[in-house]
Coordinates of C-alpha atoms and ligand atoms in Angstrom, one line a residue:
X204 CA 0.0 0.0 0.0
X205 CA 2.6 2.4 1.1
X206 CA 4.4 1.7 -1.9
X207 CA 1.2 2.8 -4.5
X208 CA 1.0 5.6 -2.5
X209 CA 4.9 6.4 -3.4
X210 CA 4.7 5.8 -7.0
X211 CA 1.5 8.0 -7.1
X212 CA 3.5 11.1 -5.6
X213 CA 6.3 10.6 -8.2
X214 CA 4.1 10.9 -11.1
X215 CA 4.4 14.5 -12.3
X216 CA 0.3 14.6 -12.5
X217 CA -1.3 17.9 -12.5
X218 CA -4.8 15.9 -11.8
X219 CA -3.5 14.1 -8.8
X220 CA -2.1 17.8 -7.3
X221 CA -5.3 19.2 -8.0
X222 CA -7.6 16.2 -6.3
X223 CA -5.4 16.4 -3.2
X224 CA -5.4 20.2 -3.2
X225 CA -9.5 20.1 -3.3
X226 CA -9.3 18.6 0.1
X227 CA -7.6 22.0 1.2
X228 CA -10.2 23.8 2.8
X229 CA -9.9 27.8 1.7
X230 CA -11.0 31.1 3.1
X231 CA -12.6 32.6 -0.2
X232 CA -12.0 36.1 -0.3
X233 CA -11.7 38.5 -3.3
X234 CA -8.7 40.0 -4.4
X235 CA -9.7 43.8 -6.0
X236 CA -7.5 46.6 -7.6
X237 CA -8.3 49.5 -9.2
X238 CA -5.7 51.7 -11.9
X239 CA -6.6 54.2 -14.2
X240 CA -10.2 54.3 -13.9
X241 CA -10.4 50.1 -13.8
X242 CA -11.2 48.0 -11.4
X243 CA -10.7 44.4 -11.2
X244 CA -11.9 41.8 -8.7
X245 CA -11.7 37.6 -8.7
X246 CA -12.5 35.4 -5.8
X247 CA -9.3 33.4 -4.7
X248 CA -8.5 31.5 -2.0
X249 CA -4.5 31.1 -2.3
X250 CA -4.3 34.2 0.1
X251 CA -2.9 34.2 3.8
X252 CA -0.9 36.4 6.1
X253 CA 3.1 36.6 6.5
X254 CA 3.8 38.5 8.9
X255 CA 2.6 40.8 12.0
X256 CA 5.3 43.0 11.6
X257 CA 4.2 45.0 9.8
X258 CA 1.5 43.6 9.2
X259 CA 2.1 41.6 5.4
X260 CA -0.3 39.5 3.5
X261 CA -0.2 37.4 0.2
X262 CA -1.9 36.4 -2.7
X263 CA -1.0 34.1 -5.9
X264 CA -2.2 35.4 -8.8
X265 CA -2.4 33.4 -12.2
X266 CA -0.3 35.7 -14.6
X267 CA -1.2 34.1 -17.5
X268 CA -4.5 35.0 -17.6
X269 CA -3.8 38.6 -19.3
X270 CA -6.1 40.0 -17.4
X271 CA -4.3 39.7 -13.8
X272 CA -1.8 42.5 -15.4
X273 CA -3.3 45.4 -13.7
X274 CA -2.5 43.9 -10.3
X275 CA 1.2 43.9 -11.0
X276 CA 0.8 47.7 -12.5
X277 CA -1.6 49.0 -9.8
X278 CA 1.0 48.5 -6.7
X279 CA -2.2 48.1 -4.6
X280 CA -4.7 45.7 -3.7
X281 CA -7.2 44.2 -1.0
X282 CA -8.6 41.5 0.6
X283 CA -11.7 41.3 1.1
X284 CA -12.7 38.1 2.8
X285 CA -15.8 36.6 2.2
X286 CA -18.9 35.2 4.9
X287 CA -21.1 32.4 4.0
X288 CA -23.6 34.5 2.9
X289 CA -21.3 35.9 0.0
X290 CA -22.2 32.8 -2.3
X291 CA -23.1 34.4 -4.8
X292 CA -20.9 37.2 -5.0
X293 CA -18.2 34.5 -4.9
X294 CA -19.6 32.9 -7.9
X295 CA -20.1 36.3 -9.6
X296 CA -16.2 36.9 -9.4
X297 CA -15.2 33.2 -9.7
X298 CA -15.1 34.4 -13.9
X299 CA -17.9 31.2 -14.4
X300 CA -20.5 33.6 -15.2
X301 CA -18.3 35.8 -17.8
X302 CA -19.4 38.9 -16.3
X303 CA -18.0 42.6 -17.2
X304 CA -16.4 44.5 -14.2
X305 CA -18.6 46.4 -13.6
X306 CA -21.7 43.5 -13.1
X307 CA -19.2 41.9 -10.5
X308 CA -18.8 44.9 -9.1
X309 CA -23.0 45.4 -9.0
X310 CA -23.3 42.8 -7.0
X311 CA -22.6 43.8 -2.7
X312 CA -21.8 47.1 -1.9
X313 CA -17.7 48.8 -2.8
X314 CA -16.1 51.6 -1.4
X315 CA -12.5 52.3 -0.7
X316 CA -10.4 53.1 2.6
X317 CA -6.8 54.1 2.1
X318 CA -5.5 53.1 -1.3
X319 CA -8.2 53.3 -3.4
X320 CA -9.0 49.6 -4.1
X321 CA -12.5 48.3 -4.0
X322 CA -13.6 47.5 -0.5
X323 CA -16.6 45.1 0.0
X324 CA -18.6 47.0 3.0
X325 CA -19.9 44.2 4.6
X326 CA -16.5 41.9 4.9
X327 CA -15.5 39.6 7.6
X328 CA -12.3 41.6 7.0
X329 CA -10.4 43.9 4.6
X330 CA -7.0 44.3 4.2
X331 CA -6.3 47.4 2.3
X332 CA -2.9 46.9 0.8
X333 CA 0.4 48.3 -1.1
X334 CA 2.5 46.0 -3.0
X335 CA 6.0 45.2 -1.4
X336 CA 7.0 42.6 -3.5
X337 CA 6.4 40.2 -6.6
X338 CA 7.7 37.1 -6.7
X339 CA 7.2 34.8 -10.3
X340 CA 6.7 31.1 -9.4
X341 CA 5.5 28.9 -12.5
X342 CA 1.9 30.0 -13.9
X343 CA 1.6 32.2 -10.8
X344 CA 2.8 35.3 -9.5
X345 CA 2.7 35.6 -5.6
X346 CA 1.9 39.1 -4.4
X347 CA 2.6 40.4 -0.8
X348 CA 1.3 43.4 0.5
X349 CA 1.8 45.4 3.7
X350 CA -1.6 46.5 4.7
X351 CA -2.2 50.3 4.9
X352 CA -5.8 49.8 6.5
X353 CA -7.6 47.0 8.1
X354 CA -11.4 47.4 8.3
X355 CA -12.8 44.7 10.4
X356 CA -16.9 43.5 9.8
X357 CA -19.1 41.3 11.6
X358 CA -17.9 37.9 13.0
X359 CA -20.5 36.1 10.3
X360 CA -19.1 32.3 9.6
X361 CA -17.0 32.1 7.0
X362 CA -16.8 31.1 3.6
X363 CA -14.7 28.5 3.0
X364 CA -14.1 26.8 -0.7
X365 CA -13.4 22.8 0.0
X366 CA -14.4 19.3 -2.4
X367 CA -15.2 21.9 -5.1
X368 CA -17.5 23.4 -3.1
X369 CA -18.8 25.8 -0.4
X370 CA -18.9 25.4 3.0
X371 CA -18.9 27.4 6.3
X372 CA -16.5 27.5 8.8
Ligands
LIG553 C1 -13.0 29.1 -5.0 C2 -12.0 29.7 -6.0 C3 -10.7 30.0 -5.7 C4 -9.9 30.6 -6.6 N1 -8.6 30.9 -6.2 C5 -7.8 31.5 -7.1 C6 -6.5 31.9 -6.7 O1 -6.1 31.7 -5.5 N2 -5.7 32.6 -7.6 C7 -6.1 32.8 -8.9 O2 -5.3 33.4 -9.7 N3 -7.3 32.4 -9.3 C8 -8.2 31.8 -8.4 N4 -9.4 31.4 -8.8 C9 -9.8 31.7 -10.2 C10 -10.3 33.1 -10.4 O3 -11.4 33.5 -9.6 C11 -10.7 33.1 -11.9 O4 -9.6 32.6 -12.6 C12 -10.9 34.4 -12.5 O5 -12.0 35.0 -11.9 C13 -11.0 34.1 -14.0 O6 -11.9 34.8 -14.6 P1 -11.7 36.2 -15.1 O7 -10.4 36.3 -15.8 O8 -12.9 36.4 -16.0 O9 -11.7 37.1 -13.9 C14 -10.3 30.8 -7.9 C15 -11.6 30.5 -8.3 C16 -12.5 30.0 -7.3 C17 -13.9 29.7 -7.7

């Protein structure tokens, strides 16, 4: 048994990586920026902190999807992290519904705090960010941020992405 198990790890499978990493469970949250009169938002969950000193989060973003660009131009971003009841504005930014900007951005309700990137109101928690450093790493891009303002919402359960689908937490 112990020896399948081996030979399955040294296969170079993206499928296998993927069906172990749907057993991770995830904080959904949406990553937004805004530059020269844009805005983009997309829920991720490949987001976490780095440090408390001063306070430093991440995010990976997938750089070849064109579209991520403006992140690495912008030099800001935030984090909005989602409740259960954010379903469907999850599934609105997911990119599954091939919705313009500005319908992702119809759905909940945006403003900004110190950096100008879209804020969800009603957030467990935002973390208003500049951009401190990019670091490359295969089809991804991880972005770390030191957060210039922290907004923190109501303790709602939270949404959490696990088996290809949504829980609560
Ligand atoms: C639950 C969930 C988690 C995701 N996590 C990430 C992530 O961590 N990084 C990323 O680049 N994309 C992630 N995505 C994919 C983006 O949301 C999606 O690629 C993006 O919205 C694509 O569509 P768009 O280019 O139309 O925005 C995730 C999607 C879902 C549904």
């Amino acid at each position: 048994m112990l020896k399948r198990n081996l030979a399955e790890l040294s296969v170079a499978d993206g499928k296998l990586y993927r069906d172990a990493m749907a057993r991770y469970a995830g904080h959904v949250q949406l990553v937004t920026t805004a530059f020269n009169g844009e805005r983009r938002g997309l829920a991720v969950t490949a987001a976490c902190s780095v440090s408390d000193s001063p306070p430093t989060v991440l995010v990976c973003l997938n750089h070849h999807n064109e579209k991520n660009r403006i992140f690495f131009e912008s030099g800001i971003f935030a984090l909005n992290s989602l409740a259960f009841h954010h379903q469907a504005l999850s599934h609105a930014f997911s990119g599954l519904e091939k919705l313009t900007m500005d319908e992702r951005f119809g759905h909940g309700n945006w403003d900004t705090l110190v950096t100008g990137a879209p804020a969800l109101v009603d957030a467990i928690a935002t973390y208003d960010c500049r951009v401190v450093n990019m670091i490359p790493q295969s089809t991804h891009t991880i972005v770390v941020g030191e957060v210039a303002a922290l907004r923190l919402g109501g303790q709602n359960p939270a949404l959490v992405y696990m088996d290809r689908s949504y829980r609560t937490l």
